[in-house]
């Protein structure tokens, strides 16, 4: 079941996520029709950009609590893409995936998560391990 949930997000990330700054209704319609992700509570498009995962991408995690998820993600990417991602504790660098488990202000759902994508970094945050797994 986790592979099924992970595959759509990894497909987007592996082949690049490009945005042409569509309006919010267009985003909601696209996400609902394609069923690539559960429809988010909030979407904020700030600019057009791409973040791609390749053999040089590394996964960094904030603390040991997120290490299990970081290693699971690296394993799934390896199975799907055929290359391994380095996994290490730290803040991450340009071109990296950063995983953290911190509270999300105003959100109390244990399955909640935030994904922030920029050209420099993909940041995934959730209040717990369950939320991180739902993000993928």
PDB file of C-alpha atoms in Angstrom:
ATOM      1  CA  UNK A   1       0.000   0.000   0.000  1.00  0.00           C
ATOM      2  CA  UNK A   2       2.838   2.428   0.800  1.00  0.00           C
ATOM      3  CA  UNK A   3       4.343   1.855  -2.668  1.00  0.00           C
ATOM      4  CA  UNK A   4       1.025   2.828  -4.260  1.00  0.00           C
ATOM      5  CA  UNK A   5       0.895   6.095  -2.292  1.00  0.00           C
ATOM      6  CA  UNK A   6       4.563   6.821  -2.919  1.00  0.00           C
ATOM      7  CA  UNK A   7       4.595   6.203  -6.657  1.00  0.00           C
ATOM      8  CA  UNK A   8       2.606   9.291  -7.793  1.00  0.00           C
ATOM      9  CA  UNK A   9       4.721  11.764  -5.800  1.00  0.00           C
ATOM     10  CA  UNK A  10       7.978  10.128  -6.812  1.00  0.00           C
ATOM     11  CA  UNK A  11       6.901  10.126 -10.450  1.00  0.00           C
ATOM     12  CA  UNK A  12       6.314  13.870 -10.263  1.00  0.00           C
ATOM     13  CA  UNK A  13       9.622  14.500  -8.516  1.00  0.00           C
ATOM     14  CA  UNK A  14      11.739  12.173 -10.656  1.00  0.00           C
ATOM     15  CA  UNK A  15      10.622  13.709 -13.901  1.00  0.00           C
ATOM     16  CA  UNK A  16      10.447  17.278 -12.650  1.00  0.00           C
ATOM     17  CA  UNK A  17       7.581  19.315 -11.277  1.00  0.00           C
ATOM     18  CA  UNK A  18       7.016  22.403 -13.340  1.00  0.00           C
ATOM     19  CA  UNK A  19       4.571  25.132 -12.566  1.00  0.00           C
ATOM     20  CA  UNK A  20       3.407  27.881 -14.865  1.00  0.00           C
ATOM     21  CA  UNK A  21       1.695  29.646 -11.971  1.00  0.00           C
ATOM     22  CA  UNK A  22      -1.878  28.517 -12.669  1.00  0.00           C
ATOM     23  CA  UNK A  23      -4.721  29.913 -10.608  1.00  0.00           C
ATOM     24  CA  UNK A  24      -5.802  28.056  -7.469  1.00  0.00           C
ATOM     25  CA  UNK A  25      -8.995  26.611  -9.050  1.00  0.00           C
ATOM     26  CA  UNK A  26      -6.866  25.169 -11.886  1.00  0.00           C
ATOM     27  CA  UNK A  27      -4.543  23.538  -9.348  1.00  0.00           C
ATOM     28  CA  UNK A  28      -7.438  22.088  -7.364  1.00  0.00           C
ATOM     29  CA  UNK A  29      -9.037  20.750 -10.529  1.00  0.00           C
ATOM     30  CA  UNK A  30      -5.751  19.251 -11.719  1.00  0.00           C
ATOM     31  CA  UNK A  31      -5.046  17.553  -8.392  1.00  0.00           C
ATOM     32  CA  UNK A  32      -8.581  16.221  -8.101  1.00  0.00           C
ATOM     33  CA  UNK A  33      -8.782  14.942 -11.686  1.00  0.00           C
ATOM     34  CA  UNK A  34      -5.331  13.353 -11.823  1.00  0.00           C
ATOM     35  CA  UNK A  35      -5.637  11.884  -8.327  1.00  0.00           C
ATOM     36  CA  UNK A  36      -1.867  12.144  -7.946  1.00  0.00           C
ATOM     37  CA  UNK A  37      -2.184  13.535  -4.427  1.00  0.00           C
ATOM     38  CA  UNK A  38      -5.023  13.854  -1.942  1.00  0.00           C
ATOM     39  CA  UNK A  39      -6.506  17.297  -2.481  1.00  0.00           C
ATOM     40  CA  UNK A  40      -4.598  19.583  -0.114  1.00  0.00           C
ATOM     41  CA  UNK A  41      -6.236  21.870   2.394  1.00  0.00           C
ATOM     42  CA  UNK A  42      -4.187  24.771   1.065  1.00  0.00           C
ATOM     43  CA  UNK A  43      -2.078  25.352  -2.054  1.00  0.00           C
ATOM     44  CA  UNK A  44       0.083  28.432  -2.478  1.00  0.00           C
ATOM     45  CA  UNK A  45       1.813  28.910  -5.811  1.00  0.00           C
ATOM     46  CA  UNK A  46       4.543  31.507  -5.522  1.00  0.00           C
ATOM     47  CA  UNK A  47       6.491  31.143  -8.783  1.00  0.00           C
ATOM     48  CA  UNK A  48       7.238  28.753 -11.616  1.00  0.00           C
ATOM     49  CA  UNK A  49      10.137  26.372 -10.966  1.00  0.00           C
ATOM     50  CA  UNK A  50      11.282  22.779 -11.199  1.00  0.00           C
ATOM     51  CA  UNK A  51      12.820  20.413  -8.667  1.00  0.00           C
ATOM     52  CA  UNK A  52      14.109  17.128 -10.006  1.00  0.00           C
ATOM     53  CA  UNK A  53      15.461  14.067  -8.245  1.00  0.00           C
ATOM     54  CA  UNK A  54      18.557  12.531  -9.778  1.00  0.00           C
ATOM     55  CA  UNK A  55      21.555  10.452  -8.688  1.00  0.00           C
ATOM     56  CA  UNK A  56      23.143  13.560  -7.100  1.00  0.00           C
ATOM     57  CA  UNK A  57      20.125  14.326  -4.895  1.00  0.00           C
ATOM     58  CA  UNK A  58      20.569  13.616  -1.185  1.00  0.00           C
ATOM     59  CA  UNK A  59      17.998  13.220   1.576  1.00  0.00           C
ATOM     60  CA  UNK A  60      18.682  15.022   4.845  1.00  0.00           C
ATOM     61  CA  UNK A  61      16.665  14.557   8.000  1.00  0.00           C
ATOM     62  CA  UNK A  62      16.434  16.874  10.999  1.00  0.00           C
ATOM     63  CA  UNK A  63      16.690  14.321  13.790  1.00  0.00           C
ATOM     64  CA  UNK A  64      16.698  10.577  14.388  1.00  0.00           C
ATOM     65  CA  UNK A  65      12.899  10.496  14.546  1.00  0.00           C
ATOM     66  CA  UNK A  66      12.784  11.261  10.794  1.00  0.00           C
ATOM     67  CA  UNK A  67      15.667   8.919   9.864  1.00  0.00           C
ATOM     68  CA  UNK A  68      13.425   5.872   9.353  1.00  0.00           C
ATOM     69  CA  UNK A  69      11.258   7.745   6.859  1.00  0.00           C
ATOM     70  CA  UNK A  70      14.287   9.204   5.041  1.00  0.00           C
ATOM     71  CA  UNK A  71      15.763   5.727   4.568  1.00  0.00           C
ATOM     72  CA  UNK A  72      12.414   4.305   3.424  1.00  0.00           C
ATOM     73  CA  UNK A  73      12.087   7.066   0.822  1.00  0.00           C
ATOM     74  CA  UNK A  74      15.624   6.433  -0.406  1.00  0.00           C
ATOM     75  CA  UNK A  75      14.798   2.734  -0.758  1.00  0.00           C
ATOM     76  CA  UNK A  76      11.669   3.462  -2.794  1.00  0.00           C
ATOM     77  CA  UNK A  77      13.527   5.864  -5.082  1.00  0.00           C
ATOM     78  CA  UNK A  78      16.199   3.218  -5.617  1.00  0.00           C
ATOM     79  CA  UNK A  79      13.570   0.637  -6.616  1.00  0.00           C
ATOM     80  CA  UNK A  80      11.767   2.999  -8.978  1.00  0.00           C
ATOM     81  CA  UNK A  81      14.624   5.029 -10.476  1.00  0.00           C
ATOM     82  CA  UNK A  82      17.484   2.561 -10.268  1.00  0.00           C
ATOM     83  CA  UNK A  83      19.891   4.834  -8.402  1.00  0.00           C
ATOM     84  CA  UNK A  84      20.651   5.338  -4.718  1.00  0.00           C
ATOM     85  CA  UNK A  85      20.237   8.584  -2.815  1.00  0.00           C
ATOM     86  CA  UNK A  86      22.608   9.482   0.001  1.00  0.00           C
ATOM     87  CA  UNK A  87      20.872   9.846   3.377  1.00  0.00           C
ATOM     88  CA  UNK A  88      22.351  11.906   6.216  1.00  0.00           C
ATOM     89  CA  UNK A  89      21.369  13.936   9.253  1.00  0.00           C
ATOM     90  CA  UNK A  90      21.583  17.696   8.740  1.00  0.00           C
ATOM     91  CA  UNK A  91      19.878  20.780   7.337  1.00  0.00           C
ATOM     92  CA  UNK A  92      20.359  19.836   3.726  1.00  0.00           C
ATOM     93  CA  UNK A  93      21.985  21.695   0.905  1.00  0.00           C
ATOM     94  CA  UNK A  94      20.883  23.085  -2.448  1.00  0.00           C
ATOM     95  CA  UNK A  95      19.364  20.297  -4.525  1.00  0.00           C
ATOM     96  CA  UNK A  96      18.446  18.166  -1.510  1.00  0.00           C
ATOM     97  CA  UNK A  97      15.326  16.733   0.058  1.00  0.00           C
ATOM     98  CA  UNK A  98      14.928  17.795   3.692  1.00  0.00           C
ATOM     99  CA  UNK A  99      12.653  15.883   6.070  1.00  0.00           C
ATOM    100  CA  UNK A 100      11.584  17.179   9.473  1.00  0.00           C
ATOM    101  CA  UNK A 101       9.054  16.270  12.146  1.00  0.00           C
ATOM    102  CA  UNK A 102       7.821  19.508  13.668  1.00  0.00           C
ATOM    103  CA  UNK A 103       4.376  20.702  14.703  1.00  0.00           C
ATOM    104  CA  UNK A 104       2.359  22.458  12.011  1.00  0.00           C
ATOM    105  CA  UNK A 105       0.873  25.661  13.390  1.00  0.00           C
ATOM    106  CA  UNK A 106      -2.910  25.522  13.559  1.00  0.00           C
ATOM    107  CA  UNK A 107      -3.134  21.924  12.287  1.00  0.00           C
ATOM    108  CA  UNK A 108      -3.852  19.131  14.762  1.00  0.00           C
ATOM    109  CA  UNK A 109      -4.459  16.201  12.415  1.00  0.00           C
ATOM    110  CA  UNK A 110      -1.803  13.504  13.039  1.00  0.00           C
ATOM    111  CA  UNK A 111      -1.864  12.647   9.315  1.00  0.00           C
ATOM    112  CA  UNK A 112      -1.131  16.240   8.251  1.00  0.00           C
ATOM    113  CA  UNK A 113       1.990  17.215   6.343  1.00  0.00           C
ATOM    114  CA  UNK A 114       3.507  20.172   4.507  1.00  0.00           C
ATOM    115  CA  UNK A 115       5.479  19.994   1.274  1.00  0.00           C
ATOM    116  CA  UNK A 116       7.400  23.056   0.141  1.00  0.00           C
ATOM    117  CA  UNK A 117       9.041  22.842  -3.269  1.00  0.00           C
ATOM    118  CA  UNK A 118      11.561  25.313  -4.605  1.00  0.00           C
ATOM    119  CA  UNK A 119      14.386  25.108  -7.099  1.00  0.00           C
ATOM    120  CA  UNK A 120      16.829  24.726  -4.244  1.00  0.00           C
ATOM    121  CA  UNK A 121      15.132  22.210  -1.973  1.00  0.00           C
ATOM    122  CA  UNK A 122      12.174  19.932  -1.376  1.00  0.00           C
ATOM    123  CA  UNK A 123      11.117  20.252   2.278  1.00  0.00           C
ATOM    124  CA  UNK A 124       8.685  17.768   3.798  1.00  0.00           C
ATOM    125  CA  UNK A 125       7.435  18.389   7.322  1.00  0.00           C
ATOM    126  CA  UNK A 126       4.893  16.564   9.480  1.00  0.00           C
ATOM    127  CA  UNK A 127       4.153  16.409  13.187  1.00  0.00           C
ATOM    128  CA  UNK A 128       4.946  12.678  13.283  1.00  0.00           C
ATOM    129  CA  UNK A 129       6.052   9.643  11.281  1.00  0.00           C
ATOM    130  CA  UNK A 130       2.498   8.923  10.074  1.00  0.00           C
ATOM    131  CA  UNK A 131       2.241  12.358   8.470  1.00  0.00           C
ATOM    132  CA  UNK A 132       5.619  11.919   6.774  1.00  0.00           C
ATOM    133  CA  UNK A 133       4.558   8.630   5.252  1.00  0.00           C
ATOM    134  CA  UNK A 134       1.312  10.201   3.979  1.00  0.00           C
ATOM    135  CA  UNK A 135       3.407  12.917   2.319  1.00  0.00           C
ATOM    136  CA  UNK A 136       4.937  10.184   0.171  1.00  0.00           C
TER     137      UNK A 136
END
